Coordinates of C-alpha atoms (C1' of nucleotides) in Angstrom, one line a residue:
Chain L
X1 CA 12.9 28.7 7.0
X2 CA 9.2 29.5 7.1
X3 CA 6.1 27.4 6.3
X4 CA 5.5 29.4 3.1
X5 CA 5.5 28.0 -0.3
X6 CA 8.4 25.8 -1.3
X7 CA 11.3 27.5 -3.1
X8 CA 11.4 27.1 -6.9
X9 CA 14.0 24.3 -6.8
X10 CA 11.4 22.1 -5.0
X11 CA 8.9 22.2 -7.9
X12 CA 9.1 19.8 -10.7
X13 CA 10.0 21.3 -14.0
X14 CA 6.5 21.6 -15.3
X15 CA 5.1 23.4 -12.3
X16 CA 8.2 25.6 -12.2
X17 CA 7.6 26.7 -15.8
X18 CA 4.1 27.6 -15.0
X19 CA 5.1 29.6 -11.9
X20 CA 7.6 31.5 -13.9
X21 CA 5.0 32.4 -16.4
X22 CA 2.8 33.5 -13.5
X23 CA 5.5 35.9 -12.3
X24 CA 6.0 37.2 -15.9
X25 CA 2.3 37.9 -16.1
X26 CA 2.4 39.8 -12.8
X27 CA 5.5 41.7 -14.0
X28 CA 3.4 42.8 -17.0
X29 CA 0.7 44.0 -14.8
X30 CA -1.7 41.2 -15.7
X31 CA -3.8 39.8 -12.8
X32 CA -3.6 36.0 -13.2
X33 CA -6.7 35.5 -11.0
X34 CA -9.0 38.5 -11.7
X35 CA -12.3 38.8 -9.8
X36 CA -14.5 39.9 -12.6
X37 CA -15.3 38.4 -15.9
X38 CA -17.5 39.2 -18.9
X39 CA -19.5 36.4 -20.6
X40 CA -22.2 36.7 -23.1
X41 CA -23.0 33.0 -23.8
X42 CA -22.2 29.6 -22.4
X43 CA -20.5 27.4 -25.0
X44 CA -23.7 25.5 -25.5
X45 CA -25.7 28.7 -25.9
X46 CA -23.2 30.1 -28.4
X47 CA -23.4 26.9 -30.5
X48 CA -27.2 27.0 -30.5
X49 CA -27.3 30.7 -31.3
X50 CA -24.8 30.4 -34.2
X51 CA -26.5 27.4 -35.7
X52 CA -29.8 29.3 -35.5
X53 CA -28.2 32.1 -37.5
X54 CA -28.8 34.6 -34.7
X55 CA -25.2 35.8 -34.4
X56 CA -24.0 36.9 -37.8
X57 CA -20.7 38.6 -37.2
X58 CA -21.6 39.6 -33.6
X59 CA -18.7 38.8 -31.3
X60 CA -19.5 36.5 -28.4
X61 CA -17.7 36.4 -25.0
X62 CA -17.0 32.9 -23.8
X63 CA -15.2 31.4 -20.8
X64 CA -13.7 28.1 -20.0
X65 CA -10.7 25.9 -19.6
X66 CA -8.2 25.5 -22.4
X67 CA -8.3 21.7 -22.9
X68 CA -6.3 21.5 -26.1
X69 CA -3.8 23.8 -27.9
X70 CA -2.4 23.5 -31.3
X71 CA 0.1 26.3 -31.6
X72 CA 1.4 27.3 -35.0
X73 CA 3.3 30.2 -36.5
X74 CA 0.7 32.9 -37.2
X75 CA -2.5 30.9 -36.6
X76 CA -3.3 28.5 -33.8
X77 CA -6.2 26.4 -32.7
X78 CA -7.4 25.1 -29.4
X79 CA -10.5 23.9 -27.6
X80 CA -12.3 25.7 -24.8
X81 CA -14.4 23.8 -22.3
X82 CA -17.0 25.1 -19.9
X83 CA -19.7 23.4 -17.9
X84 CA -22.0 23.1 -20.9
X85 CA -19.6 21.9 -23.6
X86 CA -16.6 22.3 -25.7
X87 CA -15.8 24.6 -28.6
X88 CA -12.9 25.1 -30.9
X89 CA -11.1 28.5 -30.9
X90 CA -9.0 29.9 -33.7
X91 CA -6.4 32.4 -32.7
X92 CA -4.9 34.5 -35.5
X93 CA -1.9 36.8 -35.0
X94 CA -3.3 39.4 -37.3
X95 CA -6.6 39.5 -35.4
X96 CA -5.2 39.3 -31.9
X97 CA -2.3 41.6 -32.5
X98 CA 1.3 40.5 -32.9
X99 CA 2.4 41.4 -29.4
X100 CA -0.6 39.8 -27.7
X101 CA -0.3 36.7 -29.9
X102 CA 3.5 36.2 -29.5
X103 CA 4.2 37.5 -26.0
X104 CA 1.0 36.6 -24.2
X105 CA -0.9 33.8 -25.9
X106 CA 2.1 31.8 -27.2
X107 CA 4.4 32.4 -24.2
X108 CA 2.3 32.7 -21.1
X109 CA -0.9 30.8 -21.7
X110 CA -0.8 27.1 -20.8
X111 CA -3.0 24.1 -21.4
X112 CA -5.4 24.0 -18.5
X113 CA -5.6 27.7 -18.0
X114 CA -9.1 29.2 -17.6
X115 CA -9.6 32.1 -20.0
X116 CA -12.1 34.4 -21.5
X117 CA -12.2 34.9 -25.3
X118 CA -14.1 37.1 -27.5
X119 CA -14.8 37.2 -31.2
X120 CA -17.2 36.2 -33.9
X121 CA -18.4 32.6 -34.4
X122 CA -17.2 31.1 -37.7
X123 CA -17.1 27.8 -39.5
X124 CA -13.6 26.5 -40.5
X125 CA -12.7 24.8 -43.7
X126 CA -13.2 21.5 -42.1
X127 CA -16.7 22.5 -41.0
X128 CA -16.2 22.9 -37.3
X129 CA -18.0 25.7 -35.5
X130 CA -15.3 27.9 -34.0
X131 CA -14.8 31.1 -32.2
X132 CA -12.4 33.4 -34.1
X133 CA -10.6 35.0 -31.2
X134 CA -10.0 38.8 -31.3
X135 CA -9.4 39.1 -27.6
X136 CA -8.2 36.8 -24.8
X137 CA -7.8 37.4 -21.1
X138 CA -6.7 35.1 -18.3
X139 CA -9.2 34.2 -15.6
X140 CA -7.2 31.6 -13.6
X141 CA -3.7 30.4 -14.2
X142 CA -3.3 26.6 -13.9
X143 CA -0.1 25.8 -12.0
X144 CA -0.2 22.1 -12.4
X145 CA 0.0 20.1 -15.6
X146 CA -3.1 18.6 -17.0
X147 CA -3.7 14.8 -17.2
X148 CA -3.0 13.1 -20.5
X149 CA -5.3 14.6 -23.1
X150 CA -5.9 11.3 -24.8
X151 CA -5.9 8.7 -22.0
X152 CA -7.2 10.9 -19.2
X153 CA -6.8 9.6 -15.7
X154 CA -7.0 5.9 -15.2
X155 CA -5.4 5.2 -11.8
X156 CA -8.4 4.4 -9.7
X157 CA -6.8 5.8 -6.6
X158 CA -6.1 9.2 -8.2
X159 CA -9.6 9.2 -9.8
X160 CA -11.3 8.9 -6.5
X161 CA -8.9 10.9 -4.3
X162 CA -8.6 13.7 -6.8
X163 CA -12.1 13.5 -8.3
X164 CA -11.7 17.0 -9.8
X165 CA -9.0 15.6 -12.1
X166 CA -11.2 12.6 -13.0
X167 CA -14.0 14.9 -13.9
X168 CA -12.0 17.4 -15.9
X169 CA -10.2 14.7 -17.8
X170 CA -12.9 12.1 -18.3
X171 CA -16.1 13.3 -19.9
X172 CA -17.9 10.0 -19.4
X173 CA -17.4 10.5 -15.6
X174 CA -19.0 13.9 -15.8
X175 CA -22.0 12.3 -17.5
X176 CA -22.5 9.7 -14.7
X177 CA -23.1 12.4 -12.2
X178 CA -25.4 14.3 -14.5
X179 CA -27.4 11.1 -14.8
X180 CA -27.4 10.7 -11.0
X181 CA -28.8 14.2 -10.7
X182 CA -31.4 13.4 -13.3
X183 CA -32.5 10.3 -11.4
X184 CA -33.0 12.3 -8.2
X185 CA -34.9 15.0 -10.2
X186 CA -37.3 12.4 -11.8
X187 CA -37.9 10.6 -8.5
X188 CA -38.8 13.9 -6.8
X189 CA -40.9 14.9 -9.7
X190 CA -42.8 11.6 -9.7
X191 CA -43.4 11.6 -6.0
X192 CA -44.4 15.3 -5.8
X193 CA -46.8 14.6 -8.7
X194 CA -48.4 11.8 -6.7
X195 CA -49.1 14.1 -3.8
X196 CA -46.1 13.1 -1.6
X197 CA -44.6 15.7 0.8
X198 CA -40.8 15.9 0.9
X199 CA -39.6 16.1 4.5
X200 CA -36.4 16.1 6.5
X201 CA -35.9 14.1 9.6
X202 CA -33.0 13.9 12.1
X203 CA -29.6 12.5 11.1
X204 CA -28.3 12.6 14.7
X205 CA -30.5 10.3 16.7
X206 CA -30.5 9.2 20.3
X207 CA -32.2 5.9 19.4
X208 CA -31.4 4.5 15.9
X209 CA -33.7 2.1 14.1
X210 CA -35.6 1.2 11.0
X211 CA -33.1 -1.3 9.6
X212 CA -30.8 -4.1 10.7
X213 CA -27.4 -2.5 10.8
X214 CA -24.6 -1.3 13.1
X215 CA -24.6 2.5 13.6
X216 CA -21.9 5.1 13.8
X217 CA -21.7 6.6 17.2
X218 CA -20.9 10.2 17.9
X219 CA -21.1 12.5 20.9
X220 CA -22.7 15.8 21.8
X221 CA -20.2 17.6 24.0
X222 CA -22.5 20.0 25.8
X223 CA -25.4 17.6 26.3
X224 CA -22.8 15.0 27.3
X225 CA -24.8 12.5 25.2
X226 CA -23.9 9.8 22.8
X227 CA -25.8 10.1 19.5
X228 CA -26.1 7.7 16.5
X229 CA -26.0 8.6 12.9
X230 CA -29.2 7.3 11.4
X231 CA -29.3 4.0 9.7
X232 CA -32.7 4.7 8.1
X233 CA -35.5 7.3 8.1
X234 CA -38.3 4.9 8.7
X235 CA -39.4 5.5 12.3
X236 CA -39.5 9.3 11.9
X237 CA -41.4 9.2 8.7
X238 CA -44.1 6.9 10.1
X239 CA -44.5 9.3 13.1
X240 CA -45.5 11.8 10.3
X241 CA -48.2 9.4 9.2
X242 CA -49.5 9.5 12.8
X243 CA -49.3 13.2 12.5
X244 CA -51.6 13.3 9.6
X245 CA -49.5 13.6 6.5
X246 CA -50.7 10.7 4.4
X247 CA -47.9 10.6 1.8
X248 CA -44.3 11.6 2.8
X249 CA -40.9 10.9 1.4
X250 CA -37.3 11.8 2.2
X251 CA -34.1 11.5 0.2
X252 CA -31.0 11.7 2.2
X253 CA -27.9 10.0 3.6
X254 CA -27.9 6.9 5.7
X255 CA -24.8 5.7 7.6
X256 CA -24.0 2.1 8.4
X257 CA -20.9 1.0 10.3
X258 CA -20.2 -2.1 8.2
X259 CA -18.0 -3.5 5.5
X260 CA -17.2 -1.7 2.3
X261 CA -17.6 -3.4 -1.0
X262 CA -18.4 -2.7 -4.6
X263 CA -22.0 -2.3 -3.5
X264 CA -21.5 -0.8 0.0
X265 CA -20.3 2.6 1.0
X266 CA -20.5 3.6 4.7
X267 CA -22.7 6.5 3.8
X268 CA -25.2 6.1 1.0
X269 CA -28.2 7.8 -0.3
X270 CA -31.6 6.4 0.4
X271 CA -35.2 7.2 -0.8
X272 CA -37.9 6.3 1.6
X273 CA -41.6 6.9 1.1
X274 CA -44.6 6.1 3.2
X275 CA -48.1 6.0 1.9
X276 CA -51.2 5.7 4.1
X277 CA -54.2 3.5 3.0
X278 CA -52.2 1.1 0.9
X279 CA -50.3 -2.1 1.5
X280 CA -47.2 -3.8 0.1
X281 CA -49.1 -4.8 -3.0
X282 CA -49.9 -1.2 -3.7
X283 CA -46.3 -0.3 -3.1
X284 CA -45.1 -2.9 -5.5
X285 CA -47.2 -1.4 -8.2
X286 CA -45.9 2.1 -7.3
X287 CA -42.3 0.8 -7.4
X288 CA -42.8 -0.6 -10.9
X289 CA -44.4 2.6 -12.1
X290 CA -41.8 4.8 -10.5
X291 CA -38.8 3.0 -11.8
X292 CA -40.3 2.6 -15.2
X293 CA -40.7 6.4 -15.2
X294 CA -37.1 6.9 -14.1
X295 CA -35.7 4.6 -16.7
X296 CA -37.8 6.2 -19.4
X297 CA -36.9 9.7 -18.5
X298 CA -33.3 9.2 -17.7
X299 CA -32.2 6.7 -20.4
X300 CA -35.0 7.2 -22.9
X301 CA -36.5 3.8 -22.7
X302 CA -37.4 0.8 -20.4
X303 CA -34.4 -1.2 -21.6
X304 CA -31.1 -0.3 -20.1
X305 CA -27.7 -1.8 -21.1
X306 CA -25.9 -2.9 -17.9
X307 CA -22.6 -4.8 -18.7
X308 CA -23.5 -7.8 -20.8
X309 CA -27.2 -7.6 -19.8
X310 CA -30.1 -5.5 -21.0
X311 CA -32.2 -4.7 -18.0
X312 CA -35.9 -4.3 -18.8
X313 CA -37.8 -2.0 -16.4
X314 CA -41.1 -2.5 -18.1
X315 CA -43.9 -3.4 -15.6
X316 CA -44.9 -5.7 -14.2
X317 CA -42.0 -7.4 -12.5
X318 CA -42.1 -11.1 -11.6
X319 CA -43.2 -11.7 -8.0
X320 CA -41.7 -14.8 -6.4
X321 CA -42.3 -15.9 -2.8
X322 CA -39.0 -15.8 -0.9
X323 CA -39.6 -19.4 0.3
X324 CA -40.2 -20.6 -3.2
X325 CA -37.1 -18.8 -4.6
X326 CA -34.8 -20.3 -2.0
X327 CA -36.3 -23.8 -2.4
X328 CA -35.9 -23.6 -6.2
X329 CA -32.3 -22.4 -5.8
X330 CA -30.9 -24.8 -3.2
X331 CA -33.6 -27.3 -2.3
X332 CA -34.2 -26.1 1.2
X333 CA -37.8 -25.3 2.3
X334 CA -37.3 -23.2 5.3
X335 CA -40.8 -23.8 6.5
X336 CA -39.7 -27.3 7.3
X337 CA -37.2 -25.9 9.8
X338 CA -39.1 -23.8 12.4
X339 CA -36.1 -22.8 14.4
X340 CA -32.5 -21.7 13.8
X341 CA -30.9 -25.0 15.0
X342 CA -32.8 -27.3 12.6
X343 CA -32.2 -24.9 9.7
X344 CA -28.6 -24.6 10.5
X345 CA -28.3 -28.4 10.5
X346 CA -29.9 -28.6 7.1
X347 CA -27.6 -25.9 5.7
X348 CA -24.5 -27.6 7.1
X349 CA -25.6 -30.8 5.5
X350 CA -25.3 -28.9 2.2
X351 CA -21.8 -27.7 3.2
X352 CA -23.1 -24.1 3.7
X353 CA -21.3 -22.1 6.3
X354 CA -24.0 -21.5 9.0
X355 CA -22.6 -19.6 12.0
X356 CA -23.7 -20.8 15.4
X357 CA -24.8 -17.3 16.5
X358 CA -27.0 -16.7 13.5
X359 CA -30.8 -16.4 14.1
X360 CA -33.2 -18.3 11.8
X361 CA -33.9 -15.1 9.9
X362 CA -30.2 -14.4 9.4
X363 CA -29.8 -18.0 8.0
X364 CA -32.6 -17.5 5.6
X365 CA -31.1 -14.2 4.6
X366 CA -27.8 -16.0 4.0
X367 CA -29.5 -18.5 1.7
X368 CA -31.1 -15.6 -0.2
X369 CA -27.8 -13.8 -0.6
X370 CA -25.9 -17.0 -1.5
X371 CA -28.3 -18.7 -4.0
X372 CA -30.9 -16.3 -5.1
X373 CA -29.8 -12.7 -5.2
X374 CA -26.8 -13.1 -7.6
X375 CA -29.1 -14.6 -10.2
X376 CA -31.8 -11.9 -10.1
X377 CA -30.6 -9.8 -12.9
X378 CA -33.9 -8.7 -14.4
X379 CA -36.1 -6.6 -12.1
X380 CA -37.8 -9.1 -9.7
X381 CA -39.7 -8.9 -6.5
X382 CA -39.2 -11.5 -3.8
X383 CA -42.3 -11.4 -1.5
X384 CA -43.3 -12.6 2.0
X385 CA -40.4 -12.6 4.4
X386 CA -39.9 -14.3 7.8
X387 CA -41.2 -12.2 10.7
X388 CA -38.0 -12.4 12.8
X389 CA -36.0 -10.3 10.3
X390 CA -38.8 -7.9 9.7
X391 CA -39.7 -6.3 13.1
X392 CA -41.5 -3.3 11.6
X393 CA -43.7 -5.2 9.0
X394 CA -47.2 -6.4 9.4
X395 CA -47.8 -10.2 9.7
X396 CA -49.8 -12.0 7.0
X397 CA -53.3 -12.7 8.4
X398 CA -53.1 -16.4 7.6
X399 CA -49.4 -17.0 8.6
X400 CA -48.0 -15.3 11.7
X401 CA -44.5 -16.4 10.9
X402 CA -44.5 -14.4 7.6
X403 CA -44.8 -10.7 7.0
X404 CA -46.2 -8.7 4.1
X405 CA -42.8 -7.6 2.8
X406 CA -41.0 -7.5 -0.5
X407 CA -37.5 -6.7 -1.8
X408 CA -36.8 -5.6 -5.3
X409 CA -33.7 -7.0 -7.1
X410 CA -32.0 -5.8 -10.2
X411 CA -28.5 -6.7 -11.6
X412 CA -28.0 -9.2 -8.8
X413 CA -28.4 -6.5 -6.1
X414 CA -31.1 -5.7 -3.7
X415 CA -32.2 -2.2 -4.6
X416 CA -35.3 -1.7 -2.5
X417 CA -37.2 -3.1 0.5
X418 CA -40.8 -2.4 1.4
X419 CA -43.7 -3.7 3.5
X420 CA -47.1 -3.2 4.9
X421 CA -46.3 -1.2 7.9
X422 CA -47.0 -2.7 11.3
X423 CA -49.3 -0.2 13.0
X424 CA -50.4 -2.4 16.0
X425 CA -48.5 -0.8 19.0
X426 CA -48.9 -3.9 21.1
X427 CA -47.4 -6.2 18.4
X428 CA -44.7 -3.6 17.7
X429 CA -43.6 -3.5 21.3
X430 CA -43.4 -7.3 21.4
X431 CA -41.3 -7.4 18.2
X432 CA -38.9 -4.9 19.7
X433 CA -38.6 -7.0 22.8
X434 CA -37.9 -10.1 20.7
X435 CA -35.3 -8.2 18.9
X436 CA -33.8 -7.2 22.2
X437 CA -33.3 -10.9 22.9
X438 CA -31.4 -11.2 19.7
X439 CA -29.2 -8.3 20.6
X440 CA -28.5 -9.8 24.0
X441 CA -27.6 -13.0 22.1
X442 CA -24.9 -11.1 20.2
X443 CA -26.7 -9.8 17.1
X444 CA -25.3 -6.3 16.9
X445 CA -27.8 -5.5 14.2
X446 CA -30.9 -6.4 16.1
X447 CA -33.3 -3.5 16.3
X448 CA -33.3 -1.5 19.6
X449 CA -36.6 -0.7 21.4
X450 CA -37.9 2.8 20.5
X451 CA -40.5 3.5 23.2
X452 CA -41.4 6.9 21.8
X453 CA -42.2 5.2 18.4
X454 CA -44.4 2.7 20.1
X455 CA -46.1 5.5 21.9
X456 CA -46.7 7.3 18.6
X457 CA -48.3 4.1 17.2
X458 CA -50.6 3.9 20.2
X459 CA -52.3 7.1 19.1
X460 CA -53.2 5.3 15.9
X461 CA -51.3 5.1 12.6
X462 CA -53.3 4.5 9.4
X463 CA -52.6 1.3 7.6
X464 CA -49.8 2.1 5.2
X465 CA -47.2 0.8 2.8
X466 CA -43.6 1.9 3.1
X467 CA -40.6 1.8 0.8
X468 CA -36.8 2.3 0.9
X469 CA -34.4 2.3 -2.1
X470 CA -30.7 2.8 -2.5
X471 CA -30.1 5.6 -4.9
X472 CA -26.5 4.7 -5.4
X473 CA -27.3 1.2 -6.6
X474 CA -30.1 2.5 -8.9
X475 CA -27.6 4.9 -10.3
X476 CA -25.2 2.1 -10.9
X477 CA -27.9 0.3 -12.9
X478 CA -28.8 3.3 -15.0
X479 CA -25.2 4.4 -15.7
X480 CA -23.8 1.0 -16.5
X481 CA -21.4 0.9 -13.5
X482 CA -20.6 -2.2 -11.4
X483 CA -18.9 -0.4 -8.5
X484 CA -20.7 2.0 -6.1
X485 CA -17.6 4.2 -6.0
X486 CA -18.2 5.1 -9.6
X487 CA -21.5 6.8 -8.7
X488 CA -20.4 8.5 -5.5
X489 CA -18.3 11.7 -6.1
X490 CA -16.2 11.3 -3.0
X491 CA -16.4 7.7 -1.8
X492 CA -14.9 6.7 1.4
X493 CA -11.2 5.9 1.1
X494 CA -8.6 5.2 3.7
X495 CA -6.5 8.2 4.6
X496 CA -3.3 8.5 2.6
X497 CA -0.3 7.5 4.6
Chain I
rG1 C1' -10.7 -9.8 7.9
rG2 C1' -8.7 -14.0 4.0
rG3 C1' -6.8 -15.0 -1.1
rC4 C1' -4.8 -13.0 -5.7
rC5 C1' -2.9 -8.7 -8.4
rG6 C1' -1.0 -3.8 -8.8
rC7 C1' 2.1 0.9 -7.4
rU8 C1' 8.1 3.1 -12.7
rA9 C1' 8.7 10.8 -15.5
rG10 C1' 3.0 15.5 -14.6
rC11 C1' -0.4 11.6 -17.4
rU12 C1' -0.7 6.6 -20.1
rC13 C1' 2.5 2.7 -20.3
rA14 C1' 7.4 -0.3 -21.6
rA15 C1' 11.8 -2.5 -19.4
rG16 C1' 13.5 -12.0 -21.5
rU17 C1' 16.6 -15.6 -16.8
rG18 C1' 19.2 -9.5 -11.6
rG19 C1' 23.6 -6.0 -15.5
rU20 C1' 23.9 2.1 -17.5
rA21 C1' 15.5 2.9 -16.3
rG22 C1' 12.7 3.9 -21.9
rA23 C1' 8.4 5.5 -25.4
rG24 C1' 4.0 8.5 -26.5
rC25 C1' 1.5 12.7 -24.7
rA26 C1' 2.6 16.9 -21.5
rA27 C1' 7.0 20.6 -20.6
rC28 C1' 11.2 23.6 -22.6
rG29 C1' 13.9 25.9 -27.3
rG30 C1' 13.0 26.5 -32.7
rA31 C1' 10.0 26.2 -37.7
rC32 C1' 5.0 26.6 -39.3
rU33 C1' -1.9 31.1 -41.6
rU34 C1' -7.1 25.9 -41.5
rU35 C1' -5.5 22.6 -37.3
rU36 C1' -8.3 19.1 -34.5
rA37 C1' -4.4 12.8 -30.6
rA38 C1' -1.5 18.9 -35.7
rU39 C1' 3.4 18.1 -38.0
rC40 C1' 8.8 18.6 -38.2
rC41 C1' 13.9 19.5 -35.6
rG42 C1' 16.3 19.8 -30.9
rU43 C1' 16.5 19.7 -25.1
rG44 C1' 15.5 18.7 -20.1
rG45 C1' 12.8 15.6 -16.8
rG46 C1' 13.0 9.6 -12.1
rU47 C1' 13.6 8.6 -3.8
rU48 C1' 10.9 2.8 -9.8
rC49 C1' 5.1 3.5 -3.0
rG50 C1' 8.1 3.6 2.2
rG51 C1' 11.7 0.7 5.2
rG52 C1' 15.1 -3.5 5.7
rG53 C1' 17.8 -7.7 3.5
rU54 C1' 20.5 -11.0 -0.3
rU55 C1' 24.1 -9.7 -4.1
rC56 C1' 30.1 -7.2 -7.1
rG57 C1' 25.3 -5.2 -8.8
rA58 C1' 18.0 -4.9 -7.4
rG59 C1' 12.4 -1.6 -11.0
rU60 C1' 13.3 -7.1 -11.1
rC61 C1' 14.7 -11.7 -5.7
rC62 C1' 13.4 -12.1 -0.1
rC63 C1' 11.1 -9.8 4.5
rU64 C1' 8.1 -5.9 6.3
rG65 C1' 4.8 -1.6 6.2
rG66 C1' 1.3 1.7 3.2
rC67 C1' -2.4 2.6 -0.4
rG68 C1' -5.3 0.7 -4.3
rG69 C1' -7.9 -3.1 -7.6
rC70 C1' -10.4 -7.9 -8.1
rU71 C1' -12.5 -11.7 -5.3
rC72 C1' -14.5 -14.4 -0.9
rA73 C1' -16.6 -13.5 3.9
rC74 C1' -20.1 -9.7 6.2
rC75 C1' -23.7 -6.1 4.9
rA76 C1' -28.3 -2.5 1.7

RNA sequence: GGGCCGCUAGCUCAAGUGGUAGAGCAACGGACUUUUAAUCCGUGGGUUCGGGGUUCGAGUCCCUGGCGGCUCACCA
């Protein structure tokens, strides 16, 4: 017994039938996986050329997967699908040749095989544009049966573990990821057009920062050094402002070692941009313009169907002070509670779970998440956040407990976070030290001190506005999905047992 | 992590209170020159997620483990 492929008895009947056909093909001298292929048009190109009257009787050479077969006596139909579309093929015994039709096409070709066909484009009696096949060659034999042609794949576990089956069986899934690509394309195009420079910064970091989150830890064997996977790009991008690039952005992956939910994946795609000589008000305006552009170009309009809601991305968005929003939602004015203990007492009086270890900022964040966020369906900005949960944002001149920060909410989710960037190195160091106290007190998400970053600020960073947005969540909104796994090709899943 | 729900043929799904596990598609054999979820005749296909238990008998009831979904908690 070797570790080679299982014997034929171990295959289920359908795979066995296909493997027997594979052997028959090889016995006939036909390579079931040839290296070279001739193609004159993609399916989309062939359809366009035919409808434009450019083809006449000229044969085209097309390639793709056989996704439907209707075999009949002397004339059969099927559908061929490539990355650009789907086209009916008509296979006639008299045109293909009796032997090729009976002994190759009908006997040895299966649903799911990848083939090349050639022949002229015609229109059938029912009016469907069709390739009338005069030659067919196998490009790749499919050894496993295709999913149900009508129902596709529904089992969510199979859909995510074997995404290739999901994609090949469910066209609407293919469209989601095309839209995702379009969103990234439009965002880049918008930012490039506004003079932003796209950059790349380290994913492996010896000091993580820029967000409140627990990191993943990894290890460099030869340096004998623990490293963190980044939780944001922020501190590196602002070093570039110090370096003299006034407008920079990065699109890439962040990693946060936290819970998984319908709106959280351990790795997720983030856009951050930093713009010198503006502030959070300027960034709000840019956010509105940028997302209006994306909605317009990706969906064709400012109004986007999302579940039972129609989201309207037309600027401007309502701007509500966070304090006001929380007060309106639950009656607590957090300005009346200047420390964590008093706020906790007030929350508990309303039967709200308020953990003893939570800082005042964490408690406010909890009120936000509990009472405000789920109701912010239409694009809305909440503005002016407590300083203790915003260690990188500039304080308001008239209120040192509040920073110039906003978060954007759509569909009951936070999709972006932005502020006037703190560029005072002395204040920044003090904020890091205050965060260190929270960390000592048990807050694993408290921001660590990044001395090199403070050093960079001490050379002078221009006043700037910065912005971060979750691309996955934006994609959910623009593709009418309510689960982040539907917009990530290979979401994190537990290993199969 | 908690609660609820799910896992049956390759795929989509059925199987009152425990009593020989079925259908459609797919597959296999046959008929068929304008079909398009092709149609018609015939055939095969199962560790009912794994393990244990109750019972004469378990897809079904009990215990346990795995994976997944929804939801709450936490977080972007």
